[in-house]
């Protein structure tokens, strides 16, 4: 049974899965990263800055196809106006798995952002992001069992020493925009990989 079995991630079927695109755009002869400002009337995270993307749907053939579909829907472009570069590191949270991908929009690709989902788009020069040092704040994560938790079943009961952790929150500022949250975490890893020359861009 286990000899030829490929391992997976425990709980993969119980968490939400999403795919996002990190779009590079050449502007004034310089590469930049395109961001979206979410529509103010959206139910979740209105007005926040994000990359194009969203939850995977049952008919998506792969994580990459989901990222392409969402990008086309949100930016109002065609798939053939994107040049796929490759996948970025997968982001795993307590409730979701996010698959980021890197692409470059072809020169002159017209953008028609979906008015219900995207309030505006903006481009931050890659040179600025490479030189910028984000603000970093560490948010403590602690276990807080409910009152009906069966403490009698575990060693030391109510005095059990739960492990504590800290989550780094990054804040990038560009003009009047503030990029933070999962978008900033994906951006931070991407920028650090370029600095470490793990990803080559022209």
mmCIF file of C-alpha atoms in Angstrom:
data_model
loop_
_atom_site.group_PDB
_atom_site.id
_atom_site.type_symbol
_atom_site.label_atom_id
_atom_site.label_comp_id
_atom_site.label_asym_id
_atom_site.label_seq_id
_atom_site.Cartn_x
_atom_site.Cartn_y
_atom_site.Cartn_z
ATOM 1 C CA UNK A 1 0.000 0.000 0.000
ATOM 2 C CA UNK A 2 2.725 2.482 0.938
ATOM 3 C CA UNK A 3 5.532 1.349 -1.345
ATOM 4 C CA UNK A 4 4.584 3.535 -4.312
ATOM 5 C CA UNK A 5 2.453 6.075 -2.488
ATOM 6 C CA UNK A 6 3.290 9.758 -3.006
ATOM 7 C CA UNK A 7 3.029 11.714 0.268
ATOM 8 C CA UNK A 8 0.644 14.637 0.560
ATOM 9 C CA UNK A 9 0.013 17.321 3.161
ATOM 10 C CA UNK A 10 -2.054 16.280 6.171
ATOM 11 C CA UNK A 11 -5.414 18.057 6.187
ATOM 12 C CA UNK A 12 -5.039 19.230 2.592
ATOM 13 C CA UNK A 13 -8.674 18.400 1.836
ATOM 14 C CA UNK A 14 -9.986 20.422 4.786
ATOM 15 C CA UNK A 15 -8.366 23.793 4.066
ATOM 16 C CA UNK A 16 -9.218 26.316 1.389
ATOM 17 C CA UNK A 17 -6.898 26.463 -1.609
ATOM 18 C CA UNK A 18 -6.218 29.590 -3.605
ATOM 19 C CA UNK A 19 -3.904 30.642 -6.412
ATOM 20 C CA UNK A 20 -2.533 34.120 -7.038
ATOM 21 C CA UNK A 21 -0.465 35.771 -9.725
ATOM 22 C CA UNK A 22 2.459 38.129 -9.188
ATOM 23 C CA UNK A 23 2.352 40.112 -12.451
ATOM 24 C CA UNK A 24 5.423 41.934 -13.710
ATOM 25 C CA UNK A 25 4.859 44.872 -16.011
ATOM 26 C CA UNK A 26 7.404 46.872 -17.998
ATOM 27 C CA UNK A 27 6.738 50.566 -17.526
ATOM 28 C CA UNK A 28 9.011 53.318 -18.862
ATOM 29 C CA UNK A 29 11.594 50.659 -19.665
ATOM 30 C CA UNK A 30 11.636 49.324 -16.100
ATOM 31 C CA UNK A 31 10.058 46.249 -14.568
ATOM 32 C CA UNK A 32 7.441 46.780 -11.892
ATOM 33 C CA UNK A 33 5.047 44.658 -9.859
ATOM 34 C CA UNK A 34 1.323 45.139 -10.421
ATOM 35 C CA UNK A 35 -0.992 45.249 -7.418
ATOM 36 C CA UNK A 36 -4.760 45.545 -7.082
ATOM 37 C CA UNK A 37 -6.849 47.504 -4.599
ATOM 38 C CA UNK A 38 -9.851 45.378 -3.714
ATOM 39 C CA UNK A 39 -13.311 46.823 -4.327
ATOM 40 C CA UNK A 40 -14.794 48.718 -1.394
ATOM 41 C CA UNK A 41 -18.048 46.753 -1.607
ATOM 42 C CA UNK A 42 -16.483 43.307 -1.380
ATOM 43 C CA UNK A 43 -17.483 41.246 1.631
ATOM 44 C CA UNK A 44 -13.967 40.233 2.590
ATOM 45 C CA UNK A 45 -11.011 42.619 2.954
ATOM 46 C CA UNK A 46 -12.522 45.560 1.060
ATOM 47 C CA UNK A 47 -10.014 48.225 0.075
ATOM 48 C CA UNK A 48 -6.975 46.072 0.827
ATOM 49 C CA UNK A 49 -4.092 45.577 -1.578
ATOM 50 C CA UNK A 50 -3.609 42.165 -3.142
ATOM 51 C CA UNK A 51 -2.352 40.255 -6.139
ATOM 52 C CA UNK A 52 -4.830 38.976 -8.731
ATOM 53 C CA UNK A 53 -6.153 35.601 -7.667
ATOM 54 C CA UNK A 54 -8.709 33.733 -5.638
ATOM 55 C CA UNK A 55 -10.037 30.384 -4.554
ATOM 56 C CA UNK A 56 -9.563 27.371 -6.747
ATOM 57 C CA UNK A 57 -12.689 25.998 -8.369
ATOM 58 C CA UNK A 58 -13.530 22.333 -9.091
ATOM 59 C CA UNK A 59 -13.109 22.798 -12.848
ATOM 60 C CA UNK A 60 -9.607 24.287 -12.551
ATOM 61 C CA UNK A 61 -7.134 21.867 -14.103
ATOM 62 C CA UNK A 62 -4.263 22.995 -11.872
ATOM 63 C CA UNK A 63 -3.147 25.674 -9.466
ATOM 64 C CA UNK A 64 -1.543 27.547 -12.360
ATOM 65 C CA UNK A 65 -4.714 27.448 -14.451
ATOM 66 C CA UNK A 66 -6.638 28.835 -11.474
ATOM 67 C CA UNK A 67 -4.193 31.728 -11.136
ATOM 68 C CA UNK A 68 -4.460 32.467 -14.864
ATOM 69 C CA UNK A 69 -8.269 32.300 -14.803
ATOM 70 C CA UNK A 70 -8.547 34.640 -11.829
ATOM 71 C CA UNK A 71 -6.032 37.087 -13.319
ATOM 72 C CA UNK A 72 -7.890 37.222 -16.608
ATOM 73 C CA UNK A 73 -11.219 37.770 -14.827
ATOM 74 C CA UNK A 74 -9.960 40.473 -12.488
ATOM 75 C CA UNK A 75 -7.713 42.400 -14.880
ATOM 76 C CA UNK A 76 -9.864 41.899 -17.962
ATOM 77 C CA UNK A 77 -7.056 40.460 -20.075
ATOM 78 C CA UNK A 78 -6.585 37.326 -22.188
ATOM 79 C CA UNK A 79 -4.334 34.443 -21.196
ATOM 80 C CA UNK A 80 -2.191 34.976 -24.295
ATOM 81 C CA UNK A 81 -1.290 38.441 -22.973
ATOM 82 C CA UNK A 82 0.602 36.822 -20.087
ATOM 83 C CA UNK A 83 4.003 35.154 -20.292
ATOM 84 C CA UNK A 84 4.244 32.626 -17.493
ATOM 85 C CA UNK A 85 7.613 32.573 -15.711
ATOM 86 C CA UNK A 86 6.995 29.919 -13.072
ATOM 87 C CA UNK A 87 5.711 29.041 -9.605
ATOM 88 C CA UNK A 88 6.790 30.813 -6.437
ATOM 89 C CA UNK A 89 6.992 29.243 -2.994
ATOM 90 C CA UNK A 90 3.709 27.893 -1.624
ATOM 91 C CA UNK A 91 2.271 29.743 1.372
ATOM 92 C CA UNK A 92 0.679 27.596 4.084
ATOM 93 C CA UNK A 93 -1.421 29.190 6.817
ATOM 94 C CA UNK A 94 -3.578 27.705 9.563
ATOM 95 C CA UNK A 95 -6.636 27.778 7.317
ATOM 96 C CA UNK A 96 -5.454 27.905 3.716
ATOM 97 C CA UNK A 97 -2.818 27.004 1.155
ATOM 98 C CA UNK A 98 -1.930 29.640 -1.416
ATOM 99 C CA UNK A 99 -0.110 28.853 -4.654
ATOM 100 C CA UNK A 100 1.609 31.954 -6.092
ATOM 101 C CA UNK A 101 2.842 32.197 -9.671
ATOM 102 C CA UNK A 102 5.003 34.722 -11.480
ATOM 103 C CA UNK A 103 4.210 36.105 -14.901
ATOM 104 C CA UNK A 104 4.981 39.101 -17.074
ATOM 105 C CA UNK A 105 2.285 40.975 -18.937
ATOM 106 C CA UNK A 106 3.113 41.604 -22.567
ATOM 107 C CA UNK A 107 3.948 45.168 -23.510
ATOM 108 C CA UNK A 108 0.837 47.123 -24.313
ATOM 109 C CA UNK A 109 -1.577 44.565 -22.866
ATOM 110 C CA UNK A 110 -4.754 46.575 -22.170
ATOM 111 C CA UNK A 111 -6.116 46.294 -18.645
ATOM 112 C CA UNK A 112 -9.846 46.382 -17.987
ATOM 113 C CA UNK A 113 -10.158 45.712 -14.221
ATOM 114 C CA UNK A 114 -13.427 44.147 -13.111
ATOM 115 C CA UNK A 115 -15.285 47.100 -11.515
ATOM 116 C CA UNK A 116 -17.005 44.979 -8.859
ATOM 117 C CA UNK A 117 -13.776 43.381 -7.649
ATOM 118 C CA UNK A 118 -10.992 45.842 -8.384
ATOM 119 C CA UNK A 119 -11.108 49.489 -7.371
ATOM 120 C CA UNK A 120 -7.792 50.319 -9.029
ATOM 121 C CA UNK A 121 -4.423 48.905 -9.990
ATOM 122 C CA UNK A 122 -0.980 50.368 -9.504
ATOM 123 C CA UNK A 123 2.592 49.400 -10.349
ATOM 124 C CA UNK A 124 5.469 49.576 -7.880
ATOM 125 C CA UNK A 125 8.890 49.662 -9.567
ATOM 126 C CA UNK A 126 10.903 46.543 -8.879
ATOM 127 C CA UNK A 127 13.944 48.732 -8.147
ATOM 128 C CA UNK A 128 12.022 50.435 -5.341
ATOM 129 C CA UNK A 129 10.931 47.117 -3.823
ATOM 130 C CA UNK A 130 14.485 45.768 -3.966
ATOM 131 C CA UNK A 131 15.860 48.794 -2.138
ATOM 132 C CA UNK A 132 13.006 49.065 0.360
ATOM 133 C CA UNK A 133 13.248 47.486 3.796
ATOM 134 C CA UNK A 134 9.751 46.641 5.043
ATOM 135 C CA UNK A 135 8.573 47.305 8.558
ATOM 136 C CA UNK A 136 8.272 44.019 10.440
ATOM 137 C CA UNK A 137 6.048 43.369 13.449
ATOM 138 C CA UNK A 138 5.761 40.050 15.242
ATOM 139 C CA UNK A 139 2.277 38.972 16.230
ATOM 140 C CA UNK A 140 2.107 36.352 19.014
ATOM 141 C CA UNK A 141 0.101 33.215 18.340
ATOM 142 C CA UNK A 142 -1.110 31.391 21.432
ATOM 143 C CA UNK A 143 -3.322 28.363 22.022
ATOM 144 C CA UNK A 144 -6.464 29.164 23.995
ATOM 145 C CA UNK A 145 -8.510 26.001 24.677
ATOM 146 C CA UNK A 146 -12.258 26.451 25.330
ATOM 147 C CA UNK A 147 -13.764 25.941 28.766
ATOM 148 C CA UNK A 148 -15.055 22.463 27.869
ATOM 149 C CA UNK A 149 -11.636 21.219 26.707
ATOM 150 C CA UNK A 150 -10.889 17.775 28.301
ATOM 151 C CA UNK A 151 -7.857 18.845 30.310
ATOM 152 C CA UNK A 152 -8.136 15.657 32.359
ATOM 153 C CA UNK A 153 -7.034 13.651 29.329
ATOM 154 C CA UNK A 154 -3.648 15.347 28.870
ATOM 155 C CA UNK A 155 -0.535 15.491 31.089
ATOM 156 C CA UNK A 156 -0.504 18.435 33.522
ATOM 157 C CA UNK A 157 -4.124 19.240 32.695
ATOM 158 C CA UNK A 158 -4.848 22.964 32.786
ATOM 159 C CA UNK A 159 -1.164 23.606 33.390
ATOM 160 C CA UNK A 160 -0.087 22.031 30.135
ATOM 161 C CA UNK A 161 2.564 24.204 28.514
ATOM 162 C CA UNK A 162 1.289 24.955 25.035
ATOM 163 C CA UNK A 163 3.872 26.051 22.530
ATOM 164 C CA UNK A 164 3.849 29.694 21.561
ATOM 165 C CA UNK A 165 4.838 31.189 18.229
ATOM 166 C CA UNK A 166 5.234 34.547 16.548
ATOM 167 C CA UNK A 167 4.041 35.449 13.066
ATOM 168 C CA UNK A 168 5.970 38.082 11.146
ATOM 169 C CA UNK A 169 3.807 40.767 9.533
ATOM 170 C CA UNK A 170 5.516 42.795 6.815
ATOM 171 C CA UNK A 171 4.500 46.292 5.747
ATOM 172 C CA UNK A 172 5.622 47.767 2.435
ATOM 173 C CA UNK A 173 4.876 51.407 1.687
ATOM 174 C CA UNK A 174 4.730 52.821 -1.818
ATOM 175 C CA UNK A 175 3.336 56.315 -2.351
ATOM 176 C CA UNK A 176 0.040 56.286 -0.427
ATOM 177 C CA UNK A 177 -0.336 52.507 -0.588
ATOM 178 C CA UNK A 178 0.389 50.059 2.234
ATOM 179 C CA UNK A 179 0.946 46.408 1.305
ATOM 180 C CA UNK A 180 0.635 43.975 4.180
ATOM 181 C CA UNK A 181 -0.779 40.587 5.171
ATOM 182 C CA UNK A 182 -0.457 37.539 2.943
ATOM 183 C CA UNK A 183 0.310 39.729 -0.066
ATOM 184 C CA UNK A 184 3.295 41.232 1.738
ATOM 185 C CA UNK A 185 4.488 37.781 2.829
ATOM 186 C CA UNK A 186 4.452 36.536 -0.761
ATOM 187 C CA UNK A 187 6.126 39.746 -1.929
ATOM 188 C CA UNK A 188 8.808 39.495 0.754
ATOM 189 C CA UNK A 189 9.825 35.964 -0.237
ATOM 190 C CA UNK A 190 9.821 36.918 -3.926
ATOM 191 C CA UNK A 191 12.017 39.971 -3.336
ATOM 192 C CA UNK A 192 14.429 38.028 -1.122
ATOM 193 C CA UNK A 193 14.760 35.353 -3.817
ATOM 194 C CA UNK A 194 15.678 37.971 -6.398
ATOM 195 C CA UNK A 195 18.217 39.454 -4.004
ATOM 196 C CA UNK A 196 19.637 35.987 -3.479
ATOM 197 C CA UNK A 197 19.627 35.431 -7.249
ATOM 198 C CA UNK A 198 17.364 32.419 -6.952
ATOM 199 C CA UNK A 199 15.190 33.982 -9.662
ATOM 200 C CA UNK A 200 16.605 35.731 -12.701
ATOM 201 C CA UNK A 201 14.630 38.514 -14.357
ATOM 202 C CA UNK A 202 15.374 40.687 -17.358
#
